[in-house]
Coordinates of C-alpha atoms and ligand atoms in Angstrom, one line a residue:
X143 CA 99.5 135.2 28.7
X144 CA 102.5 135.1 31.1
X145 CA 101.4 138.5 32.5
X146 CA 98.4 137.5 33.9
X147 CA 97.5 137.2 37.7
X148 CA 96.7 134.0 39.3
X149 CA 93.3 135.9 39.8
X150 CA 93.1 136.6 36.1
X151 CA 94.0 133.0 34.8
X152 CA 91.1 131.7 37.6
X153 CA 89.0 133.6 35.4
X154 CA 90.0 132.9 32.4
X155 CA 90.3 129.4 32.4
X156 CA 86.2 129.6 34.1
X157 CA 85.6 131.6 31.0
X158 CA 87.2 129.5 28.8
X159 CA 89.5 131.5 27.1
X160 CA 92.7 129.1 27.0
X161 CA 93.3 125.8 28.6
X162 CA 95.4 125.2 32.0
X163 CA 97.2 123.2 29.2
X164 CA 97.8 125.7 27.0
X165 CA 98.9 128.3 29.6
X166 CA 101.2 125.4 31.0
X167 CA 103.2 125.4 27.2
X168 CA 103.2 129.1 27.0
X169 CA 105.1 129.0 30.7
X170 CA 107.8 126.3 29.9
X171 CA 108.5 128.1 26.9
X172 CA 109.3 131.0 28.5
X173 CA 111.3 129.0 31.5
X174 CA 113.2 127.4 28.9
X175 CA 114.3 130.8 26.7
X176 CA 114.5 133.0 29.9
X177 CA 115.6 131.6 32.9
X178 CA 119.4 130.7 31.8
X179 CA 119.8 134.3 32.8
X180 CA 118.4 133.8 36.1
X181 CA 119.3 130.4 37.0
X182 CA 115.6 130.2 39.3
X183 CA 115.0 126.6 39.0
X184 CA 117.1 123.8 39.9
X185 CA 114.0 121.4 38.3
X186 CA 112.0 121.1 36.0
X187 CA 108.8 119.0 35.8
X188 CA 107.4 119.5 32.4
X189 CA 105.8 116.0 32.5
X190 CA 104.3 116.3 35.6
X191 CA 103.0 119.7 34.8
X192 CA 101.7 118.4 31.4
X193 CA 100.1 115.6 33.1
X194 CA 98.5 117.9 35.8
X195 CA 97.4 120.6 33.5
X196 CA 95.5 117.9 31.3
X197 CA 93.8 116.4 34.7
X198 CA 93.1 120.0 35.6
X199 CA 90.9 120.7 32.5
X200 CA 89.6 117.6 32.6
X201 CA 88.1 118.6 35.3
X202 CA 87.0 121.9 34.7
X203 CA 85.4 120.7 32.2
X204 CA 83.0 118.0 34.7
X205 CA 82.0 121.1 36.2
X206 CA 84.6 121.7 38.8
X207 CA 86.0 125.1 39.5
X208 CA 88.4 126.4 41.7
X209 CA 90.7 129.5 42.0
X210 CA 94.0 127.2 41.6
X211 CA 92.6 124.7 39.3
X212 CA 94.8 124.5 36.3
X213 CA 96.8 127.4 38.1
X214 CA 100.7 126.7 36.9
X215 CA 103.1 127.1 40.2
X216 CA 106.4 126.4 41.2
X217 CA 107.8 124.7 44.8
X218 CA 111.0 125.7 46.5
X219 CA 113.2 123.1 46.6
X220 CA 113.2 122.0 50.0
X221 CA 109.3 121.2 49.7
X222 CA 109.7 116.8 49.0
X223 CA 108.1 115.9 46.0
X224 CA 107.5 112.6 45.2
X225 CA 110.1 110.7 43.1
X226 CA 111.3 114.6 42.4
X227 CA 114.8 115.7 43.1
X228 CA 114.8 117.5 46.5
X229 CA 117.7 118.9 46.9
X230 CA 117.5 121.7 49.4
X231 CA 120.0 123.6 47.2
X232 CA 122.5 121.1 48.9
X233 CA 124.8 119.0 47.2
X234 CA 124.6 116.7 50.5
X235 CA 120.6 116.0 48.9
X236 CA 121.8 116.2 45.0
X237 CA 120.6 112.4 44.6
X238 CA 118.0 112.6 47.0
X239 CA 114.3 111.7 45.4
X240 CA 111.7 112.3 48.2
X241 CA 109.3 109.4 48.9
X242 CA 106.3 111.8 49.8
X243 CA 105.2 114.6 48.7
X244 CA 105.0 117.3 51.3
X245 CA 101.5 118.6 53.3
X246 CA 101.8 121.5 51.0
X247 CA 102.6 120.0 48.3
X248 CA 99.7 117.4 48.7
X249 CA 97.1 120.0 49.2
X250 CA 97.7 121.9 45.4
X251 CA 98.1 119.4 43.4
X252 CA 94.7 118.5 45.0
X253 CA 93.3 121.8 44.8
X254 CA 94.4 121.3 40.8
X255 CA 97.7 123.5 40.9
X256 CA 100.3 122.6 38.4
X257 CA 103.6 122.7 39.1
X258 CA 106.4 123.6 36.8
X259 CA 109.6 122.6 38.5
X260 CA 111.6 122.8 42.0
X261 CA 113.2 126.4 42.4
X262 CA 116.6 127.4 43.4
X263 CA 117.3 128.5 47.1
X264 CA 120.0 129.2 49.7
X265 CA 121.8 125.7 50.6
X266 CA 119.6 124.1 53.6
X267 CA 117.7 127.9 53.8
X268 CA 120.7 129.4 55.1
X269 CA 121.2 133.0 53.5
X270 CA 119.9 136.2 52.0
X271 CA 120.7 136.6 48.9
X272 CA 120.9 133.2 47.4
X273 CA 124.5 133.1 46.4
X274 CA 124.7 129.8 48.8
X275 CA 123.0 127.5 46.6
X276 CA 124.9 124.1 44.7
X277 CA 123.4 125.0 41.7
X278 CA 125.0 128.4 41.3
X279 CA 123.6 131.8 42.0
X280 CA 119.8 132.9 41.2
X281 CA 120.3 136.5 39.5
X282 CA 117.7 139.5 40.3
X283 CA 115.4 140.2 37.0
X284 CA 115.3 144.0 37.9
X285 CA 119.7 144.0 37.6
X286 CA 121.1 140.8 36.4
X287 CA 124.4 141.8 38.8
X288 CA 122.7 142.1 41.7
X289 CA 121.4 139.2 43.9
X290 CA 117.1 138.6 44.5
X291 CA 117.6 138.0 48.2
X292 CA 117.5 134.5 49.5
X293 CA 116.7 132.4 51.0
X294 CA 113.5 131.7 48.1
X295 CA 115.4 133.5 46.2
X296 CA 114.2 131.0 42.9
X297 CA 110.9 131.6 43.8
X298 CA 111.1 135.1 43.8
X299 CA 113.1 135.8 40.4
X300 CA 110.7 133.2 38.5
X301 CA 108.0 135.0 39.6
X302 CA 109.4 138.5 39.2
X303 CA 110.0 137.7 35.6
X304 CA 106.7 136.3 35.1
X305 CA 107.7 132.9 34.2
X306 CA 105.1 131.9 36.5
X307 CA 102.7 133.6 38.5
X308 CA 103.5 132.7 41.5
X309 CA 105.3 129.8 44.4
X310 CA 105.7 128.7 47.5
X311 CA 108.4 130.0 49.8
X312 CA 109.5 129.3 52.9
X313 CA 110.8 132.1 55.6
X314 CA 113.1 131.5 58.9
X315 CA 114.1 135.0 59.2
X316 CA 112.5 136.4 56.3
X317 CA 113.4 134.6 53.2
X318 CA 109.6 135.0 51.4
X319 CA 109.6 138.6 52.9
X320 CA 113.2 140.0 51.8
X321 CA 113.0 138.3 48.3
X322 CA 109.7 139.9 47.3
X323 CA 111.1 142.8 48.6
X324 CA 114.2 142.8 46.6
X325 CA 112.4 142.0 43.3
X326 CA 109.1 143.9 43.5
X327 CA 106.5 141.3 44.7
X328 CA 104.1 140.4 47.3
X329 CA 105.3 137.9 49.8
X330 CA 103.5 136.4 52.9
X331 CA 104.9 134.4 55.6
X332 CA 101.9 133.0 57.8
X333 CA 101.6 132.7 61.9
X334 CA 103.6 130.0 62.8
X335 CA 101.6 126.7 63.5
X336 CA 99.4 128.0 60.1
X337 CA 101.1 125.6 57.1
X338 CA 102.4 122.5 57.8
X339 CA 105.9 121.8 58.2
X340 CA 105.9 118.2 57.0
X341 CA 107.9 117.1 53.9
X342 CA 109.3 120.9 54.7
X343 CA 113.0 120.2 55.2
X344 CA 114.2 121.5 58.3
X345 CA 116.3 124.6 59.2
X346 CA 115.1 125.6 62.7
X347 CA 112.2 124.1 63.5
X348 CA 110.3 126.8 65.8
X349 CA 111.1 129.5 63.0
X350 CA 110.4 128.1 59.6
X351 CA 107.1 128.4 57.5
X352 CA 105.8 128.5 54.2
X353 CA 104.2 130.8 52.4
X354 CA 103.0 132.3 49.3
X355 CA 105.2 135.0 47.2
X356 CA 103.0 136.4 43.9
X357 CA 102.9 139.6 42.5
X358 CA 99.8 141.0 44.3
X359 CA 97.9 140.5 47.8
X360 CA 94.8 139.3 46.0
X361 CA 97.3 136.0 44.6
X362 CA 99.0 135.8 48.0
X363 CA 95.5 135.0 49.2
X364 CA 94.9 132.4 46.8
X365 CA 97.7 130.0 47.1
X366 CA 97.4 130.4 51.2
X367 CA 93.8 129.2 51.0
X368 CA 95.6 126.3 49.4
X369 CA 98.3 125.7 51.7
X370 CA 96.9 126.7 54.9
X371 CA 95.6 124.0 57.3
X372 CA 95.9 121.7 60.2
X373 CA 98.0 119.1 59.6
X374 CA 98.0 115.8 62.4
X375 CA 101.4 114.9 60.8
X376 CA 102.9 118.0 61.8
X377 CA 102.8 118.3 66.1
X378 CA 103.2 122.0 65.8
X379 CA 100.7 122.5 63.7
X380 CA 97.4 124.5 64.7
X381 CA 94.2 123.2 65.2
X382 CA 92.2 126.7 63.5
X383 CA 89.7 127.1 61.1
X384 CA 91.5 128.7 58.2
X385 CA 89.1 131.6 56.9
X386 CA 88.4 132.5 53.6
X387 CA 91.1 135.0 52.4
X388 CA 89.6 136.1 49.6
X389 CA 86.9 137.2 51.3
X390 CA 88.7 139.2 53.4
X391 CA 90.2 141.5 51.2
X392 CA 87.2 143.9 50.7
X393 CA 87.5 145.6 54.2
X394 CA 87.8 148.8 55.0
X395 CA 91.4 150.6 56.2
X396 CA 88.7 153.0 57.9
X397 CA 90.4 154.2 61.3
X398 CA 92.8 151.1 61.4
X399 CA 95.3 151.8 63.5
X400 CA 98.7 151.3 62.1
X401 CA 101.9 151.4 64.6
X402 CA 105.4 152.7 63.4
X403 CA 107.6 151.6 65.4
X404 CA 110.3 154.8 65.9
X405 CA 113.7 151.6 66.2
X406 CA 112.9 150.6 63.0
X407 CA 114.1 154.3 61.6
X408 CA 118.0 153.9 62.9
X409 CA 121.5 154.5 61.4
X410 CA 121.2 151.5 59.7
X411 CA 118.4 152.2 57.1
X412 CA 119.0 153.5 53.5
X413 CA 117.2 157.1 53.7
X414 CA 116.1 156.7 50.4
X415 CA 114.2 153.3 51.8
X416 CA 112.9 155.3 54.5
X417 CA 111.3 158.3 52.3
X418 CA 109.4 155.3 50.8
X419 CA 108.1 153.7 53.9
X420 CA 106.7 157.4 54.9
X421 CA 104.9 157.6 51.3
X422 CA 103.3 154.3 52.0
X423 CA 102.0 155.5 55.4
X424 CA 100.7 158.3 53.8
X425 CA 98.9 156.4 51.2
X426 CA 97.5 154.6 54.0
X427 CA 96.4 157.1 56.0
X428 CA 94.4 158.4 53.0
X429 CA 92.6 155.8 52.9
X430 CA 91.6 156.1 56.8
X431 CA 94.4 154.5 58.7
X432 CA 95.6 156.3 61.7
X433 CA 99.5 156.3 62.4
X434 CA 100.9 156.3 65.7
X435 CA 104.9 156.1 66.6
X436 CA 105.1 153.1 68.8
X437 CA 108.2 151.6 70.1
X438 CA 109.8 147.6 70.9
X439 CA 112.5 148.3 73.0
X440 CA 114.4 144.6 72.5
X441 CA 114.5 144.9 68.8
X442 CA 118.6 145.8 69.1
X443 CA 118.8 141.9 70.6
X444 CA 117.1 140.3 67.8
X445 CA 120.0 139.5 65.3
X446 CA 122.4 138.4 67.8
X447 CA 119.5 136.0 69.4
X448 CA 118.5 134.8 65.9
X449 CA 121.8 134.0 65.1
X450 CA 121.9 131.6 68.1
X451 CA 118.7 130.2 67.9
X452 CA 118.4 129.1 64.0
X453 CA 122.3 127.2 64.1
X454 CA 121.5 126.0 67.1
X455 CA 118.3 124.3 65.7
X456 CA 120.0 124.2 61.9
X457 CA 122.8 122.0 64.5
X458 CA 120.5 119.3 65.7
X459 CA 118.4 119.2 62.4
X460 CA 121.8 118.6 60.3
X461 CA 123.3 116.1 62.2
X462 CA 120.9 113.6 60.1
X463 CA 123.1 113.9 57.1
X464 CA 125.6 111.5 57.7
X465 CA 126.5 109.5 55.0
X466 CA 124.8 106.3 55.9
X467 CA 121.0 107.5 56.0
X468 CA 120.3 110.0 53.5
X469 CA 122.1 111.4 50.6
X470 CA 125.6 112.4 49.7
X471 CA 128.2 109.6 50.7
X472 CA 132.2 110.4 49.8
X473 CA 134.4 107.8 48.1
X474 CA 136.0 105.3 49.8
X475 CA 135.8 106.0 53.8
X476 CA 138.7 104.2 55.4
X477 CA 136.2 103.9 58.2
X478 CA 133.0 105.3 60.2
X479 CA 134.4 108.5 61.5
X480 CA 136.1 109.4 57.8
X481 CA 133.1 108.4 56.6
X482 CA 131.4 111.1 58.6
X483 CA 133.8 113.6 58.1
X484 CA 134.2 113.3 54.6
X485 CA 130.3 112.9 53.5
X486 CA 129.8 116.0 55.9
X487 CA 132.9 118.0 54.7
X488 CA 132.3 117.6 50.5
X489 CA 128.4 117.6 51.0
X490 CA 128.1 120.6 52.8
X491 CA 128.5 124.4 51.6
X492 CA 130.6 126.7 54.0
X493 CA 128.0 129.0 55.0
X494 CA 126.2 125.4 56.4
X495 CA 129.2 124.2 57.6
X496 CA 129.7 127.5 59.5
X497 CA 126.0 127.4 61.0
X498 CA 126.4 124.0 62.2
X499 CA 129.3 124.7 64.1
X500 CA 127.8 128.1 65.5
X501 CA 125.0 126.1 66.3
X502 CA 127.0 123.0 68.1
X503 CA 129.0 125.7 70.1
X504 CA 126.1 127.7 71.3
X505 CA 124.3 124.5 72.3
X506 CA 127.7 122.7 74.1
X507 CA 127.4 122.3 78.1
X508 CA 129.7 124.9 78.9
X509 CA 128.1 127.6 76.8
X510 CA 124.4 126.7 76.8
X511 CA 123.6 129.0 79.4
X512 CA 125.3 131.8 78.1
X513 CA 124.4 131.7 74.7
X514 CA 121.2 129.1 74.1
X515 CA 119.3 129.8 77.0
X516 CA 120.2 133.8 77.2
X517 CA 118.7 133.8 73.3
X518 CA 115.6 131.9 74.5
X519 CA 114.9 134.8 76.7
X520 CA 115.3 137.6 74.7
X521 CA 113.0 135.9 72.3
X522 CA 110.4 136.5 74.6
X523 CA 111.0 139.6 75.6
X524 CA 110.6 140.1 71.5
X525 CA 107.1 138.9 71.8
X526 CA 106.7 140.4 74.8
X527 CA 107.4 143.6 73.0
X528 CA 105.1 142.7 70.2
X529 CA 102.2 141.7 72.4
X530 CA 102.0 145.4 74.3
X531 CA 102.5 146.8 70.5
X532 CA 99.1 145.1 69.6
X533 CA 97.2 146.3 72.7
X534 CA 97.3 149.6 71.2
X535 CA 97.3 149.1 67.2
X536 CA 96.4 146.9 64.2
X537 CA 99.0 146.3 62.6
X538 CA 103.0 147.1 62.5
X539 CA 104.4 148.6 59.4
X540 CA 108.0 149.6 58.9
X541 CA 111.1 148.6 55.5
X542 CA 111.2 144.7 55.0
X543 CA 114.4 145.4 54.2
X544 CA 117.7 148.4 55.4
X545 CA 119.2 148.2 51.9
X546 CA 117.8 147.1 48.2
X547 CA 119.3 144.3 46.6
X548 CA 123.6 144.5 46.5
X549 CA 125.6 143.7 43.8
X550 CA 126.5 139.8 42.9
X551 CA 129.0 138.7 45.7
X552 CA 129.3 142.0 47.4
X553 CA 128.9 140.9 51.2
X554 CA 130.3 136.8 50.2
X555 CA 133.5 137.4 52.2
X556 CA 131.4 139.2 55.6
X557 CA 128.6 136.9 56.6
X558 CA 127.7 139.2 59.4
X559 CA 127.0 142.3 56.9
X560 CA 124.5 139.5 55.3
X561 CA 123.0 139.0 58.2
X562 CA 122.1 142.4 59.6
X563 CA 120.3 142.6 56.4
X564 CA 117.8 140.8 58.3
X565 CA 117.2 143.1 60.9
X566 CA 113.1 143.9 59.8
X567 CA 112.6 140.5 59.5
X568 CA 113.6 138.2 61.9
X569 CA 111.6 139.5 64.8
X570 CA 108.5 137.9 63.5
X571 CA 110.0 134.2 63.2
X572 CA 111.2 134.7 66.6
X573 CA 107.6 135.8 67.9
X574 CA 105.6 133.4 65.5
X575 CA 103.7 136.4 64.1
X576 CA 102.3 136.5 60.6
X577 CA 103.9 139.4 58.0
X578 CA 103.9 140.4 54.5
X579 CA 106.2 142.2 52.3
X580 CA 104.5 144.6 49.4
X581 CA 105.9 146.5 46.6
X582 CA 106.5 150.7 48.0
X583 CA 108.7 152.3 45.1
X584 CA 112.2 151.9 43.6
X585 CA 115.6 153.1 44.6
X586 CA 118.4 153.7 41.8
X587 CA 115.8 150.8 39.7
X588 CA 115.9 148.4 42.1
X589 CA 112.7 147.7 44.2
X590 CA 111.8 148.6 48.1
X591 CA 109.5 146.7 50.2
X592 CA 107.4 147.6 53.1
X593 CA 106.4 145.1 55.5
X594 CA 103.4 144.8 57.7
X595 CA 102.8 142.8 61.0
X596 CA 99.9 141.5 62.2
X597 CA 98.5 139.5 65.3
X598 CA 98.3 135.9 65.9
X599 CA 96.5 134.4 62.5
X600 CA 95.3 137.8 60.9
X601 CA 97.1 136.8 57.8
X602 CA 93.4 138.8 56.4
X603 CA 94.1 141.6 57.7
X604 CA 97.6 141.8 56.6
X605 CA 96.3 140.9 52.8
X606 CA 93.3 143.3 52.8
X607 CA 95.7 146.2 53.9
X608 CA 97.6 145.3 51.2
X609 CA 94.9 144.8 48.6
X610 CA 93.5 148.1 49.3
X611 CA 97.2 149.3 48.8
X612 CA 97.7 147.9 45.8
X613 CA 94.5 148.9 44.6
X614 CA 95.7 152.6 45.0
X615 CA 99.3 152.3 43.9
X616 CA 100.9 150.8 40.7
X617 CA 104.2 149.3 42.3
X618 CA 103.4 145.9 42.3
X619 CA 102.4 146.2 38.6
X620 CA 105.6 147.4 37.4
X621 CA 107.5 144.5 35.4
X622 CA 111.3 143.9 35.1
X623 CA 112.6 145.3 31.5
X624 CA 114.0 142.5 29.3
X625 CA 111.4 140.2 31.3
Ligands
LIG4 N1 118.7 135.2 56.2 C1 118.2 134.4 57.3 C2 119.2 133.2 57.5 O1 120.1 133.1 56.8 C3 116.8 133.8 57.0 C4 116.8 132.7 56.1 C5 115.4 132.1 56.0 O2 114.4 132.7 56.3 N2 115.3 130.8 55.6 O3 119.1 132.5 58.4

């Protein structure tokens, strides 16, 4: 039972074939005997999910239907749950039991989703291989020594593993595209503006949103139809109908025009990787895509002006945790500013704790210009870049990722070695464009993702090309061995 699709348990629970309750026991089980070797939850909510699996027959069986209705899923932990642990992977928010539940958490539970337990992540978002997290590292299901890619790096193990079929994500730079890349799954991060950001913990505020990561397009498209929305509590959020995604994934990839961008194929990128990405666009073009070699010249800028913008934001958004209002508060302060110190010091991680004073720096009155505002601008010469891409094609496709998943530890003691791992990925954050990640092959066992780009809100058009890939390709269906 754990194999199956949230598209195949839709159907089965409409046939009748097992119960959302019965599929909910099979999954804990599993959680329960497997995941000590993966370490991909940080909570578990087996009454909740009992209690929510029961409702969700219940109401099957008044009539109701529903693609996630009884469906079991899982939240990264920086989604607030209601009187659930919250913890951002953050021993600063260890104690901390949200008082809401999130937007997106609100709208599954009321499409009937179940959900399992809170999943392990990067500390406050911040990483790529979630090694940063409180609660330990989340191993990679395809090579127990190697990391899954962070920063939903619990997501993406759990899901890889098929303890569940799928979770929510969230992605600043990429962190629901590079972990489905890293452990063979399908991962979407939508146009910014698309999911709400409220009860969504904040890194940087104009580059996070969630998203689905499943094991095919055709699930991706599920859970976004359940998370995708306006939102009035959420001021960025966009006012636009959300279509159906389902529906969308029956078109045709006849004369689409795909554009491979020729800075994408530099020093940096693992041959091996890059042989892959040329297979995919040759499956593609079988199927009536046209390739052209297109080009976005300010790509080179990205990491540096990432890794200004997001502390800068990660900076401001931090400085809430201070001891008096919310969470962690150290021992006996001898007074307020020890107090600060100290609740800030022990409660944060040192990859936080570096961010935040990146980000104060970058933001400070002598250096705003030269850093802060100098970043803001090459961000929009990024989506200047992207905008004259998509006057000429459909979509973008290049690697999600330079490198498949490294060994346990490997790049702990150079942060910036982690962080040009996000070269692929960052460039849509800082435009607000949708992507998606998609299994393309394997290199020494470990799997390669390749990543698509799409216009403003053509989160359909990124799932149908993948749909109609994955319904030509096995990758996505190969499973971890042990798992
Ligand atoms: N790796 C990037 C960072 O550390 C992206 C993280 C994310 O998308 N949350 O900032």
């Amino acid at each position: 039972m754990h194999q199956l699709t949230l598209a195949e348990i839709a159907r089965g629970l409409a046939d009748k074939k097992f119960s959302s309750e019965e599929l909910t026991k099979v999954l804990l089980a599993r959680i329960a005997q497997l995941d000590p070797q993966l370490n991909s939850f940080i909570s578990l909510t087996e009454d909740l999910a009992l209690t929510q699996a029961k409702a969700a027959d219940a109401r099957r069986a008044n009539g109701e239907s529903g693609a996630l209705l009884g469906a079991p899923i899982a939240h990264k932990d920086l989604f607030c749950t209601q009187g659930i642990r919250t913890s951002c992977g953050s021993k600063m928010l260890d104690n901390f039991k949200a008082p809401y539940d999130a937007t997106v958490v609100a709208k599954l539970a009321a499409a009937g989703a179940v959900t399992l337990g809170k999943t392990n992540m990067d500390e406050f978002a911040m990483g790529s291989a979630n090694e940063s997290s409180y609660y330990g590292a989340v191993k990679n299901p395809w090579n127990l020594e190697h990391v899954p890619g962070g920063s939903s790096g619990g997501s993406a193990a759990a899901v890889a593993a098929r303890l569940l079929p799928a979770a929510t994500g969230t992605d600043t730079g990429g962190s629901i595209r590079q972990p489905a890349a890293l452990t063979n799954l399908t991962g979407l991060k939508p146009t910014y503006g698309r999911v709400s950001r409220w009860g969504m913990i904040a890194y940087a505020s104009s580059l996070d949103q969630g998203g689905p990561l499943a094991r095919t397009a055709e699930d991706c498209a599920i859970l976004l139809q359940g998370m995708a929305g306006f939102d009035p509590n959420d001021s960025t959020s966009i006012d636009e109908p959300v279509p159906d995604y389902s529906a969308s994934l029956n078109g045709s990839l006849q004369g689409l025009r795909i554009g491979v961008p020729k800075e994408y194929f530099s020093a940096g990128l693992d041959p091996r990787i890059a042989e892959l990405i040329h297979n995919s666009v040759k499956e593609l073009e079988k199927l009536g895509a046209v390739v052209k070699e297109i080009s976005l010249p300010n790509m080179q800028h990205a990491i540096p002006a990432y890794y200004v913008i997001a502390p800068a934001e990660a900076s401001s958004n931090l400085s809430r945790f201070d001891g008096v209002r919310f969470g962690y508060r150290c021992e006996n302060p001898v007074n307020l500013i020890d107090l600060y110190k100290r609740s800030r010091g022990e409660g944060f991680g040192p990859e936080v704790q570096r961010r935040i004073m990146v980000g104060a720096y970058a933001l400070s009155a002598g250096y705003y210009d030269a850093y802060y505002l100098k970043a803001q601008r090459i961000r929009r010469l990024i989506k200047n870049d992207f905008m004259a891409a998509f006057n000429e094609v459909d979509i973008i496709l290049g690697p999600t990722t330079p490198n498949p998943a490294w060994k346990l530890g490997a790049k702990n003691s150079d942060p910036v070695a982690a962080y040009l791992e996000d070269v692929y990925t960052i460039t849509a954050n800082l435009a607000g464009l949708p992507g998606l990640s998609m299994p393309a092959g394997f290199v020494d066992g470990l799997p390669v993702g390749v990543q698509l780009l799409a216009p403003y809100f053509q989160e359909g058009r990124l799932l149908n090309v993948a749909h109609q890939y994955q319904l030509n390709t096995d990758w996505h269906t190969r499973t971890p061995t042990g798992f």
